[in-house]
Short mmCIF file of C-alpha atoms in Angstrom, two decimals:
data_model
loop_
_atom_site.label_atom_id
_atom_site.label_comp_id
_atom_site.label_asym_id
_atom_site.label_seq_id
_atom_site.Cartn_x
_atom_site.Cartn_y
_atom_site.Cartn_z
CA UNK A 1 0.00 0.00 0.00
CA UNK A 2 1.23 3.48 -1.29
CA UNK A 3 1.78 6.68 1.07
CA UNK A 4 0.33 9.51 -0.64
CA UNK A 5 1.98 13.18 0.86
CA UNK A 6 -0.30 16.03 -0.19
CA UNK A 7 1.54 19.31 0.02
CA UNK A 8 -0.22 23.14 -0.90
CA UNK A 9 0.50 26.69 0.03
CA UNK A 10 -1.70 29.83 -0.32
CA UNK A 11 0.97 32.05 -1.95
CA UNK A 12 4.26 32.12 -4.09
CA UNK A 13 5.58 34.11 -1.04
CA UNK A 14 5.24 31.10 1.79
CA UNK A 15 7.17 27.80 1.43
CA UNK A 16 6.73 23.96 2.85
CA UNK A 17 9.29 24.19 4.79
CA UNK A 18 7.49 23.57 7.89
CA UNK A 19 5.12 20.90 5.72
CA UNK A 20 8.26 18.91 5.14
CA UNK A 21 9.58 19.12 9.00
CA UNK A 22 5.69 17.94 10.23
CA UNK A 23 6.04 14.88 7.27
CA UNK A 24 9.64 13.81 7.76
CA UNK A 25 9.43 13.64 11.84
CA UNK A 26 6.03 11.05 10.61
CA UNK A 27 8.24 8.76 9.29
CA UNK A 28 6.98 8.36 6.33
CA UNK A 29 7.88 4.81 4.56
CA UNK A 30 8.66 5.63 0.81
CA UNK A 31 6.02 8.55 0.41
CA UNK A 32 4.53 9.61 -3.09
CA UNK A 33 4.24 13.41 -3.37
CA UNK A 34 1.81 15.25 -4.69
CA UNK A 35 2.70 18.77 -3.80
CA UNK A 36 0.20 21.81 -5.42
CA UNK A 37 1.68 24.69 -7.59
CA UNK A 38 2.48 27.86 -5.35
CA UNK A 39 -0.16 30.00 -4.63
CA UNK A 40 -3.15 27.66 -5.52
CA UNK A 41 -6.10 29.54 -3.93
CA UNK A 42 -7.75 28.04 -0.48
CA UNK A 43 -11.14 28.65 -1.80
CA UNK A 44 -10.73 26.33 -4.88
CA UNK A 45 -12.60 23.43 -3.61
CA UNK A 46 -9.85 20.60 -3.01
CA UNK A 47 -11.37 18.03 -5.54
CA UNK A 48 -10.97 20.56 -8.07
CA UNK A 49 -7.35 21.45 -7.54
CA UNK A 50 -4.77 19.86 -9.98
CA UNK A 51 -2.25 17.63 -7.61
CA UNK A 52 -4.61 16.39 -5.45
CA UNK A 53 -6.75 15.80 -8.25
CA UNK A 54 -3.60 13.31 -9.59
CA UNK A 55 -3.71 12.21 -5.93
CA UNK A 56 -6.80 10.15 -5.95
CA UNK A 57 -6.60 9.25 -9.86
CA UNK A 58 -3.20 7.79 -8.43
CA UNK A 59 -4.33 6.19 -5.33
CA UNK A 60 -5.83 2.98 -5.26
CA UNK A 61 -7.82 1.04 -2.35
CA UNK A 62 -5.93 0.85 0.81
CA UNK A 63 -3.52 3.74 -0.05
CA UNK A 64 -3.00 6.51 2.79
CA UNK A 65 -2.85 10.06 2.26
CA UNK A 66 -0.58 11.59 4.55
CA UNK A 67 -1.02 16.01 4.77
CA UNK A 68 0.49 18.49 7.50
CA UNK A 69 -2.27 19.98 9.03
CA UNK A 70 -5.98 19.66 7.98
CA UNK A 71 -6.29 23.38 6.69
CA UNK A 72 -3.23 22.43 3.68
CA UNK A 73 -6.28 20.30 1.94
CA UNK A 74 -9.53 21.81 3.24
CA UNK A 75 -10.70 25.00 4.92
CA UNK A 76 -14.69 24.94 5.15
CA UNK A 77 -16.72 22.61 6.44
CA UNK A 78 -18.17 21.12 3.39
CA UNK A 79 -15.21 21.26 1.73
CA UNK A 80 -14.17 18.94 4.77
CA UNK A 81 -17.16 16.52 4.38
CA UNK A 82 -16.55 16.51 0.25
CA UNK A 83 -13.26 15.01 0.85
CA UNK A 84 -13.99 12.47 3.43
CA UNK A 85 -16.81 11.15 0.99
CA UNK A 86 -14.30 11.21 -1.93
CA UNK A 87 -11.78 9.11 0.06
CA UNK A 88 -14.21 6.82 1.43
CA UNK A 89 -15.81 6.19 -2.20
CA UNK A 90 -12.20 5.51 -3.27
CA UNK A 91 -11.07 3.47 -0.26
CA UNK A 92 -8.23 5.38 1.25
CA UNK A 93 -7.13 6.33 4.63
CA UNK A 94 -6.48 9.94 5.63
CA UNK A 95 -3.53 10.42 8.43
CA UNK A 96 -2.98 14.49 9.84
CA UNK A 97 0.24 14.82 11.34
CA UNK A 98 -0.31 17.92 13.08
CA UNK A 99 -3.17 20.08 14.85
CA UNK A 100 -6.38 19.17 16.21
CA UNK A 101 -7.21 16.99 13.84
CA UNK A 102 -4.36 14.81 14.08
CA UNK A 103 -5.42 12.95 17.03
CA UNK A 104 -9.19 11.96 15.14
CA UNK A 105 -10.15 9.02 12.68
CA UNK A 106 -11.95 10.81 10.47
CA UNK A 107 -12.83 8.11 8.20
CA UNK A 108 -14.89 6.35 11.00
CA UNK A 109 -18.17 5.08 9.51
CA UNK A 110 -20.86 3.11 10.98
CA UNK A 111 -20.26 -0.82 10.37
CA UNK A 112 -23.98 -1.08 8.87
CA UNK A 113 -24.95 2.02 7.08
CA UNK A 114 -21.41 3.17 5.55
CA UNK A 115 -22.19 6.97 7.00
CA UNK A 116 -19.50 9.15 8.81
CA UNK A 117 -20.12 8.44 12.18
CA UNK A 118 -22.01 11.48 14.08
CA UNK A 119 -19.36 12.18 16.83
CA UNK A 120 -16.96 12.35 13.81
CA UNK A 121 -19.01 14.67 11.66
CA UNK A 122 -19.98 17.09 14.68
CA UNK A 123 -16.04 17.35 15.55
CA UNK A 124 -15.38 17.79 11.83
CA UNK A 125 -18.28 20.83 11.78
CA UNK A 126 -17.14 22.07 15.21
CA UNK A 127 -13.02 22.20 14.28
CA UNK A 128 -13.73 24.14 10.86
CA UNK A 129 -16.25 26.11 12.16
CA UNK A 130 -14.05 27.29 14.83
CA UNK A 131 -11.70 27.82 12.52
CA UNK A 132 -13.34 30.34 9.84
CA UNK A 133 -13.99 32.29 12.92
CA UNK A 134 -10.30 32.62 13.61
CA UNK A 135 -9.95 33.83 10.04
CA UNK A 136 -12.86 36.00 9.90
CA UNK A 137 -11.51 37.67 12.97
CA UNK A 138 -7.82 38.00 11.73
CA UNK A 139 -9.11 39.81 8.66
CA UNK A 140 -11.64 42.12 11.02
CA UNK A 141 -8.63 42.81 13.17
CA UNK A 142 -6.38 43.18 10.04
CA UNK A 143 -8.82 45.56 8.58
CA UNK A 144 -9.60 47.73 11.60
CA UNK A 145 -5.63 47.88 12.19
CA UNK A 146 -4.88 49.69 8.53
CA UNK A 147 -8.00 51.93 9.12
CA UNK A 148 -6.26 53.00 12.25
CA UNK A 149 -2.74 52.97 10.60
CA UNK A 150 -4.23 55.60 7.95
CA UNK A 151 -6.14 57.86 9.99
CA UNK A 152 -2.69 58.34 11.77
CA UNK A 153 -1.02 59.07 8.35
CA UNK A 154 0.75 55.70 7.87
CA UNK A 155 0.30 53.67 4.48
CA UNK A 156 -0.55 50.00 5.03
CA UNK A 157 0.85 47.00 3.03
CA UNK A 158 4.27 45.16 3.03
CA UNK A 159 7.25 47.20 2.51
CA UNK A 160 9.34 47.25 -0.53
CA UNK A 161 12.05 44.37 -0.53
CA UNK A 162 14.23 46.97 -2.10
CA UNK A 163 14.41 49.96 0.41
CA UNK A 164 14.12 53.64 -0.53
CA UNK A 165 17.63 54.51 0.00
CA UNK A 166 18.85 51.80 -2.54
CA UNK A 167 16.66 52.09 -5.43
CA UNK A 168 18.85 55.00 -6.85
CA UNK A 169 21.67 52.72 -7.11
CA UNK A 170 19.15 49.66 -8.38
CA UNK A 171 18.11 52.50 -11.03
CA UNK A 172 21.11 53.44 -12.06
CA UNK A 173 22.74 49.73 -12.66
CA UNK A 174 19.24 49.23 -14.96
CA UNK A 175 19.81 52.19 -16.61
CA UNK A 176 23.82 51.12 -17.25
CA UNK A 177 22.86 47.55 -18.72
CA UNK A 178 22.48 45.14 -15.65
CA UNK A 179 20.17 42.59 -16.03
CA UNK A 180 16.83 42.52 -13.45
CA UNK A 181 18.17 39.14 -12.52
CA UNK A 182 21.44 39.77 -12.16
CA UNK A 183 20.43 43.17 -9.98
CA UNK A 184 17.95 40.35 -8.13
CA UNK A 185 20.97 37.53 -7.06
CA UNK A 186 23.52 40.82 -6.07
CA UNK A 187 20.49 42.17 -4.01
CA UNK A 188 19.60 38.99 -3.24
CA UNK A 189 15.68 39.73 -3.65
CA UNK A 190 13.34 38.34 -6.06
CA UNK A 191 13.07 39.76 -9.77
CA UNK A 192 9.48 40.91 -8.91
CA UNK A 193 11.06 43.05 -6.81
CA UNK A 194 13.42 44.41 -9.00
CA UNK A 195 11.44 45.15 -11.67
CA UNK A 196 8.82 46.91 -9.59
CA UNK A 197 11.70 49.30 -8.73
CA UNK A 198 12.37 50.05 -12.47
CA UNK A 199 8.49 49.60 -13.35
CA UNK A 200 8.64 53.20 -15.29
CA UNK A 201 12.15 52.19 -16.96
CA UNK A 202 10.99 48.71 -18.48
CA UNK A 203 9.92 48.90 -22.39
CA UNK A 204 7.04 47.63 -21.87
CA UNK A 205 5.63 49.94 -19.05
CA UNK A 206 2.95 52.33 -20.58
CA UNK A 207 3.40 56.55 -19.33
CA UNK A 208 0.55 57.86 -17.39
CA UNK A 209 0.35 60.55 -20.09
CA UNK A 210 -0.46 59.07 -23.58
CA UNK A 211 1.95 61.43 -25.32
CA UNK A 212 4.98 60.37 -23.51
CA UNK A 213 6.65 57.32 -24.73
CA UNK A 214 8.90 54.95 -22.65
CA UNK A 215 12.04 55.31 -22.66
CA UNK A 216 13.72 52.27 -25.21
CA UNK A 217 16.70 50.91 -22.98
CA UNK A 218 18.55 48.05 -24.10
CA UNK A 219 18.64 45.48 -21.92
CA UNK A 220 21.00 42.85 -21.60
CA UNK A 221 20.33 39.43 -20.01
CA UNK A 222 23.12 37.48 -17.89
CA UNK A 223 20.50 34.94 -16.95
CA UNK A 224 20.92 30.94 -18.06
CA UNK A 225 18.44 28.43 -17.71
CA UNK A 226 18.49 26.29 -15.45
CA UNK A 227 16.58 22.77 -15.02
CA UNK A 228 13.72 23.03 -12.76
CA UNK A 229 14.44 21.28 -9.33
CA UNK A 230 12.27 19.63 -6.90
CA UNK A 231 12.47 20.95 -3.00
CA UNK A 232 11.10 17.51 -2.01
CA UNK A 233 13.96 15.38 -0.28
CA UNK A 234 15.99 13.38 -2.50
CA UNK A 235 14.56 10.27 -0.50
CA UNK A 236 11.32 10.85 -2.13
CA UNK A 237 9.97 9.51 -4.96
CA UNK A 238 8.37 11.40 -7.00
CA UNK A 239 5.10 9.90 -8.72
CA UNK A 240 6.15 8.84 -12.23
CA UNK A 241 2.42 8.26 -13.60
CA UNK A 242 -0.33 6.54 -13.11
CA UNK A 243 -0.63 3.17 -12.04
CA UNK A 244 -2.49 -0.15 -12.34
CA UNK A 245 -6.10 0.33 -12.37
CA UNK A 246 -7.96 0.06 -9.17
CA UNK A 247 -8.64 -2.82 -7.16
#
């Protein structure tokens, strides 16, 4: 029987770094990794998102899918259900590593009917529901904190990763030929970054005013390409397609 690792973050910005700690303290016995592109939105319901999608065409009966915490796959309480349903049509076990769903079996069913068992489905309702109020709150608090923020003068949002005092010089080196990602591995930020330093000096940035044309700066690229690496451990194979049919 396979070990199926499900892996997902909300934004290109985060990383599963602490996914991979949770997974590889589990012990994990020759897991199978399914791990979502960055930034694949928490409200896409989870049997509509692409890797876990490949997850359950992959799995077959008596496979176990192994995820972090409960909130990496699901977030709302039918989304919760939806998933529980899917995995008990398809036969698989679910294992949580971390959190407060780590210590349930939520793929208890009654021995004569098949349903989730009650106790299981009122914890399930009970742990999600509790936990769209922490984010509901978190964004209230969030929101009330930049309404204080501006009424006190200060602008909200993250701050630039390239500070005021060095975009001169981050200018200048555009303006003189450097690359955005060679400026991005000296600076040691990301080439979003860089470029939305030198937004108004890129060719393809369109002036506020319709009669002034941007400026045409020739731009030279130091940049290779490299072959795409995994950051799953090298002790993990990855899924190389799909297998036998189930059963």
């Amino acid at each position: 029987m396979a070990n199926l690792v499900y892996k997902r973050v909300s934004t290109d910005q985060q990383s599963t770094d602490r996914q991979n700690l949770v997974l590889a303290e589990a012990g994990i016995e020759d897991p199978v990794v399914f791990e979502e592109q960055a930034g694949t939105s928490s409200r896409l319901h989870p049997l509509e998102r692409p890797k876990f999608g490949e997850l359950l065409a992959y799995a077959r009966p008596g496979d176990t899918v192994h995820i972090s915490e409960m909130f990496r796959l699901v977030r709302g309480t039918q989304h919760v259900l939806d998933v529980l349903d899917a995995l008990h049509r398809d036969r698989l076990a679910l294992r949580i590593h971390d959190g407060a769903f780590s210590t349930m079996d939520l793929t208890a069913r009654h021995p004569r009917t098949g349903e989730l068992l009650s106790t299981v489905k009122f914890m399930v309702q009970t742990l999600a529901a509790a936990g769209e109020l922490q984010r509901d709150l978190q964004r209230e608090l969030t929101y009330d904190g930049l309404r204080a923020a501006e009424a006190k003068g200060n602008r909200g949002g993250r701050r630039p990763a390239v500070p005021a005092d060095k975009t001169d010089a981050v200018r200048t080196a555009y303006l003189e030929g450097r690359s955005i990602a060679a400026l991005a591995r000296e600076r040691g930020v990301s080439r979003g970054a860089i470029r939305t330093a030198v937004a108004d000096l890129l060719p393809e940035y369109t002036a506020a005013d319709p009669g002034a044309p941007a400026p045409e700066l020739p731009v030279t690229s130091t940049c290779r390409a490299r072959s795409p690496t995994s950051s799953v451990p090298q002790t993990w194979n990855q899924p190389s397609g799909p297998r036998s049919t189930k059963g």
